[in-house]
Amino acid sequence: MAESDKDDLIRLIDESDDREVEIPDRLPLLPVRDMVIFTDMVLPLYIGREKSLRAVEAAMKKERLLFLAAQKDPMAEDPKSKDIYRVGTVCRILRMIKLPDGHFKVLIHGLEKGRVKRFASKKQFYEVSFDLIPDDSADISDVEHQALMRNVRENCEKILNIRGEYTGEISMLLDEIENPGKLADLVSSNLKLKTEEAQGLLETEDPVERLKQVNNYLAKEVELSTVQAKIQSHVRDEISKNQRDYFLREQVRAIHKELGEQDERSAEVEEYRKRIKKAKMPKEAGKEAEKQLKRLEQMHPDSSEATIVRTYLDWLVDLPWSRSTKDVIDIPKAKSVLDKNHYGLDRVKDRILEYLSVRKLNPNKKGQILCFVGPPGVGKTSLGQSIADAMNRNFFRMSLGGIRDEAEIRGHRRTYIGAMPGRILQGLKHCNSNNPVFMMDEIDKIGMDFRGDPSSALLEALDPEQNTNFSDHFVNMPFDLSRVLFILTANMTDTIPSALLDRMEVIQLAGYTEEEKQVIARRYLLPRQLSDNGLKPKDLSVSNSALARLITEYTSEAGLRNLERELGALCRKVARKMAEGKKGPFRITRGSLNTYLGPPRYIPELDQDETQVGLATGLAWTQVGGEVLYVEVSLLEGKGELIITGQLGEVMQESARAAVSYARAHQKELGLEKNVFESIDIHIHVPAGAIPKDGPSAGIAMATALISALTGQPVDKCVAMTGEISLRGRVLPIGGLREKAIGALRFGINTIIIPEKNKPELSEIPKNVRRKIKFIPVSTLDQAIEVAIGKDLAKKSAAAAKKKKTPARSTKKPAKKPANAAG
């Protein structure tokens, strides 16, 4: 406001005070928002609403007097009478300015308080009838009143002092007011009160009571202002300290510059700049690194944000963007490395050598994904290390078992505390090359939960068509993984997501035969255990018969882990004897094996010792290799019920029912009595009932055991069988023949009945297994019965079947077939 405006305002106020104004009992009403007008209060108002403009125009014609009252709802654009407080203030317009947009700006002065009796007009604007509220006089000589007024003055001075607004003129003004009501109104008009609180003060008629309320509000304001001042002082001190520290650092930097030296901060920035240049990043990554380095240069070195930027820069410059090892592919040398480290596994070795040969002829071929699937302990992980040695590449192993968080693969966002890149980029940093052999173990045991699906995150990393621009959440820059040779391992493919399995080349690794285990134990396992236990080769020797017994009676596995543990136990026993002062050498024979390792743990089951009726030997595939599965059938007096025990899954239960249906449909061919199934109960049991079993390859064993029980003919104990059957007696193909054959050999089986359609797979079975086991392909159940039970029963069945095809003429009605006969 200009000086001339201030002089005019003072003159207008003085004129209004000196001249008595007669206040009528009816005046135009001006509703105001978020504000309560007290007496002797002077303030400008902006008038914009249509009714308010008309009210001001009417007031200018009548002594410039208005009745101002606060709205209950400040958002109401057209307040009704019920939306306006009844107690307000009679004000005089000191000055009015009409703005270009038609609105008014007025300066008003509060005169007297009033209470609305009636709203007289509501069309153009509100006009109200009111009664003035006189300000009762208080006894200022009362000590309590004087103390109250002094307390109010002191609190006002405290607040103004805290805010830095206190002056001597304000103190004189407060001291001159001796009326408690006037003092309360003056202080109230300058307090930041809510509309409801200010309206409550305005409606309080007793001046002393009004002053007490004002004093309470002042006490709260003093407390708030004190706390606010402390906060502001603390902030100012922090800012001052930071400015001082910055100034001192700049001085130190200037001094170092004059001396021709570099300060620590500049040296750090320069070091990062050299590392960025040395890393030879792609253009996009280099641009981001320079950007982050500039940010670091402008930050306080001890701030938390600077720590985050340093961590990010460290990862950017340490990642092997352009660093790689040179492939040295020598196929004869690679073959010798594989043969040196692994015995057997010919098919796997051939596939690895084929991969290396293609890589040698076409170095730019995109990386393939090999997945080794097989039981534990067959050498899947060590094969990856051998591939890396053969190619002269770095090797990194990462276990995926139990991972449920997607961030383990893709990394965390940099906004999180302790964020890091995913384990793929961590592995590349560890190898310091962008083309290592990267092994991911236990891909079949990966999980998922609310934190994401890691298998989906692996798709981008493993797919040769996508991994040229793999994006990690922490680095947030595309990284080329196409030169990485990914090798995955699993015990089974059933739990691997189909989208992930589709991108892999699966290579099956079956278990080892007894001969292979003996060779591996001699060449690798025993020398390693001797060295680990501090023994020399001359201290301990194990005979061939002892080693064979150790393999067959103390271990039962497809792999080699338990075998190595048992050899380690032998070495520890000998080591203890030598530590006690006994002298060697020590020789372990077949007979002395019990002395060192105790009684055998895996004695062949008694069911295999002799040929029995109703007992057939089946073969099963498990995650740890092939196993022998016995099927027992007992016939009981009953009413034709079928009892199935041994924790069999739905598929094996269906196989059992199919076997019973086949037997009922062919009871004549089997030489059974007509109604035999109606007077007996059939109990099919698979031992080891605590172990859940399921699979589609036990049908032929169940049918053979059932027919043996029904006909009283025993099943050959040296014959094992695998295959599913149909209701019409066809033998259907199965999977896992290689593993089952090796498992059968461990249990001393010399004859295996297999489905005819699995005959081509015999070429994949090791030669030494084919030499010891006779494989008999069959296409029908009759052929299997001929091998397992005997030719007499098979001939009898064939003759009965031939007779059934050409029945004699008869005038009698044919007997009714069983309800579930199969034709």
Coordinates of N, CA and C in Angstrom, one line a residue, residues 275-343:
R275 N 38.1 -45.7 -14.6 CA 37.5 -47.0 -14.6 C 36.4 -47.1 -15.7
I276 N 35.6 -46.1 -15.8 CA 34.5 -46.1 -16.8 C 35.1 -46.2 -18.2
K277 N 36.2 -45.5 -18.5 CA 36.8 -45.5 -19.8 C 37.4 -46.9 -20.0
K278 N 38.0 -47.5 -19.0 CA 38.6 -48.8 -19.1 C 37.6 -49.9 -19.3
A279 N 36.4 -49.8 -18.8 CA 35.4 -50.8 -18.8 C 34.8 -51.1 -20.2
K280 N 35.0 -50.1 -21.1 CA 34.5 -50.2 -22.5 C 33.0 -50.6 -22.6
M281 N 32.2 -49.9 -21.9 CA 30.8 -50.2 -21.9 C 30.2 -49.8 -23.2
P282 N 28.9 -50.4 -23.4 CA 28.2 -49.9 -24.6 C 27.8 -48.4 -24.4
K283 N 27.4 -47.8 -25.5 CA 27.2 -46.4 -25.5 C 26.2 -46.0 -24.5
E284 N 25.1 -46.7 -24.4 CA 24.0 -46.3 -23.5 C 24.5 -46.4 -22.0
A285 N 25.2 -47.5 -21.7 CA 25.7 -47.7 -20.3 C 26.7 -46.7 -20.0
G286 N 27.6 -46.4 -20.9 CA 28.6 -45.3 -20.7 C 28.0 -44.0 -20.4
K287 N 27.0 -43.6 -21.2 CA 26.3 -42.4 -21.0 C 25.7 -42.3 -19.6
E288 N 25.1 -43.4 -19.1 CA 24.4 -43.4 -17.8 C 25.5 -43.3 -16.7
A289 N 26.7 -44.0 -16.9 CA 27.7 -43.9 -15.9 C 28.3 -42.5 -15.8
E290 N 28.5 -41.8 -16.9 CA 28.9 -40.4 -16.8 C 27.9 -39.5 -16.1
K291 N 26.6 -39.8 -16.4 CA 25.6 -39.0 -15.7 C 25.6 -39.2 -14.2
Q292 N 25.7 -40.4 -13.8 CA 25.8 -40.7 -12.3 C 27.1 -40.1 -11.7
L293 N 28.2 -40.1 -12.5 CA 29.4 -39.6 -11.9 C 29.3 -38.1 -11.7
K294 N 28.6 -37.4 -12.6 CA 28.4 -35.9 -12.4 C 27.5 -35.7 -11.2
R295 N 26.5 -36.5 -11.0 CA 25.7 -36.4 -9.8 C 26.5 -36.6 -8.5
L296 N 27.4 -37.6 -8.5 CA 28.3 -37.9 -7.4 C 29.2 -36.7 -7.1
E297 N 29.7 -36.1 -8.1 CA 30.6 -34.9 -8.0 C 29.9 -33.7 -7.3
Q298 N 28.6 -33.6 -7.5 CA 27.9 -32.5 -6.9 C 27.3 -32.8 -5.5
M299 N 27.4 -34.0 -5.1 CA 26.7 -34.4 -3.8 C 27.7 -34.3 -2.7
H300 N 27.1 -34.2 -1.5 CA 27.9 -34.3 -0.3 C 28.5 -35.7 -0.2
P301 N 29.8 -35.8 0.0 CA 30.4 -37.2 0.0 C 29.9 -38.1 1.1
D302 N 29.4 -37.6 2.2 CA 28.9 -38.5 3.3 C 27.4 -38.7 3.2
S303 N 26.7 -38.2 2.2 CA 25.3 -38.4 2.2 C 24.9 -39.8 1.8
S304 N 23.7 -40.3 2.2 CA 23.3 -41.6 1.8 C 23.1 -41.8 0.3
E305 N 22.7 -40.7 -0.4 CA 22.5 -40.8 -1.8 C 23.8 -41.0 -2.5
A306 N 24.9 -40.4 -2.0 CA 26.2 -40.6 -2.6 C 26.7 -42.0 -2.5
T307 N 26.3 -42.7 -1.3 CA 26.7 -44.1 -1.1 C 26.0 -45.0 -2.2
I308 N 24.7 -44.7 -2.5 CA 24.0 -45.5 -3.5 C 24.6 -45.3 -4.8
V309 N 25.0 -44.1 -5.2 CA 25.6 -43.8 -6.5 C 26.9 -44.5 -6.6
R310 N 27.7 -44.5 -5.5 CA 29.0 -45.2 -5.6 C 28.8 -46.7 -5.8
T311 N 27.9 -47.3 -5.1 CA 27.6 -48.7 -5.3 C 27.2 -49.0 -6.7
Y312 N 26.3 -48.2 -7.3 CA 25.9 -48.4 -8.7 C 27.1 -48.2 -9.7
L313 N 27.9 -47.2 -9.5 CA 29.1 -47.0 -10.3 C 30.0 -48.2 -10.2
D314 N 30.2 -48.7 -9.0 CA 31.1 -49.8 -8.8 C 30.7 -51.0 -9.6
W315 N 29.4 -51.3 -9.6 CA 28.8 -52.4 -10.4 C 29.0 -52.2 -11.9
L316 N 28.7 -51.0 -12.3 CA 28.8 -50.7 -13.7 C 30.2 -50.9 -14.3
V317 N 31.2 -50.4 -13.5 CA 32.5 -50.5 -14.1 C 33.1 -51.9 -13.9
D318 N 32.6 -52.7 -12.9 CA 33.2 -54.0 -12.7 C 32.5 -55.1 -13.5
L319 N 31.4 -54.9 -14.1 CA 30.7 -55.9 -15.0 C 31.6 -56.1 -16.3
P320 N 31.7 -57.3 -16.7 CA 32.5 -57.6 -17.9 C 31.8 -57.3 -19.2
W321 N 31.6 -56.0 -19.5 CA 30.8 -55.6 -20.7 C 31.5 -56.1 -22.0
S322 N 32.9 -56.0 -22.0 CA 33.6 -56.3 -23.2 C 34.7 -57.3 -22.9
R323 N 34.8 -57.8 -21.6 CA 35.9 -58.7 -21.3 C 35.4 -60.2 -21.5
S324 N 36.2 -61.0 -22.2 CA 35.9 -62.4 -22.5 C 37.2 -63.2 -22.6
T325 N 37.0 -64.5 -22.3 CA 38.2 -65.4 -22.5 C 38.2 -65.9 -23.9
K326 N 39.3 -66.2 -24.4 CA 39.5 -66.8 -25.7 C 39.3 -68.3 -25.7
D327 N 38.3 -68.7 -26.5 CA 38.0 -70.2 -26.6 C 39.2 -70.9 -27.3
V328 N 39.7 -72.0 -26.6 CA 40.7 -72.9 -27.2 C 40.0 -74.2 -27.4
I329 N 39.5 -74.5 -28.6 CA 38.7 -75.7 -28.8 C 39.6 -76.7 -29.6
D330 N 40.1 -77.7 -28.8 CA 40.8 -78.8 -29.4 C 40.0 -80.1 -29.1
I331 N 39.4 -80.6 -30.1 CA 38.5 -81.7 -29.9 C 39.2 -82.9 -29.3
P332 N 40.4 -83.4 -29.8 CA 41.0 -84.5 -29.1 C 41.4 -84.2 -27.7
K333 N 41.8 -83.0 -27.4 CA 42.1 -82.6 -26.0 C 40.9 -82.6 -25.2
A334 N 39.8 -82.1 -25.7 CA 38.5 -82.0 -25.0 C 38.1 -83.4 -24.6
K335 N 38.2 -84.4 -25.6 CA 37.8 -85.7 -25.4 C 38.7 -86.4 -24.3
S336 N 39.9 -86.1 -24.3 CA 40.8 -86.6 -23.2 C 40.5 -86.0 -21.8
V337 N 40.1 -84.7 -21.8 CA 39.7 -84.1 -20.5 C 38.4 -84.8 -20.0
L338 N 37.4 -85.0 -20.9 CA 36.2 -85.7 -20.5 C 36.4 -87.1 -20.0
D339 N 37.3 -87.8 -20.7 CA 37.6 -89.2 -20.4 C 38.3 -89.3 -19.1
K340 N 39.2 -88.3 -18.8 CA 40.0 -88.3 -17.6 C 39.1 -88.1 -16.4
N341 N 38.2 -87.2 -16.5 CA 37.3 -86.8 -15.4 C 36.1 -87.6 -15.2
H342 N 35.6 -88.3 -16.2 CA 34.4 -89.1 -16.1 C 34.6 -90.4 -16.8
Y343 N 34.1 -91.5 -16.2 CA 34.1 -92.8 -16.8 C 32.7 -93.1 -17.2

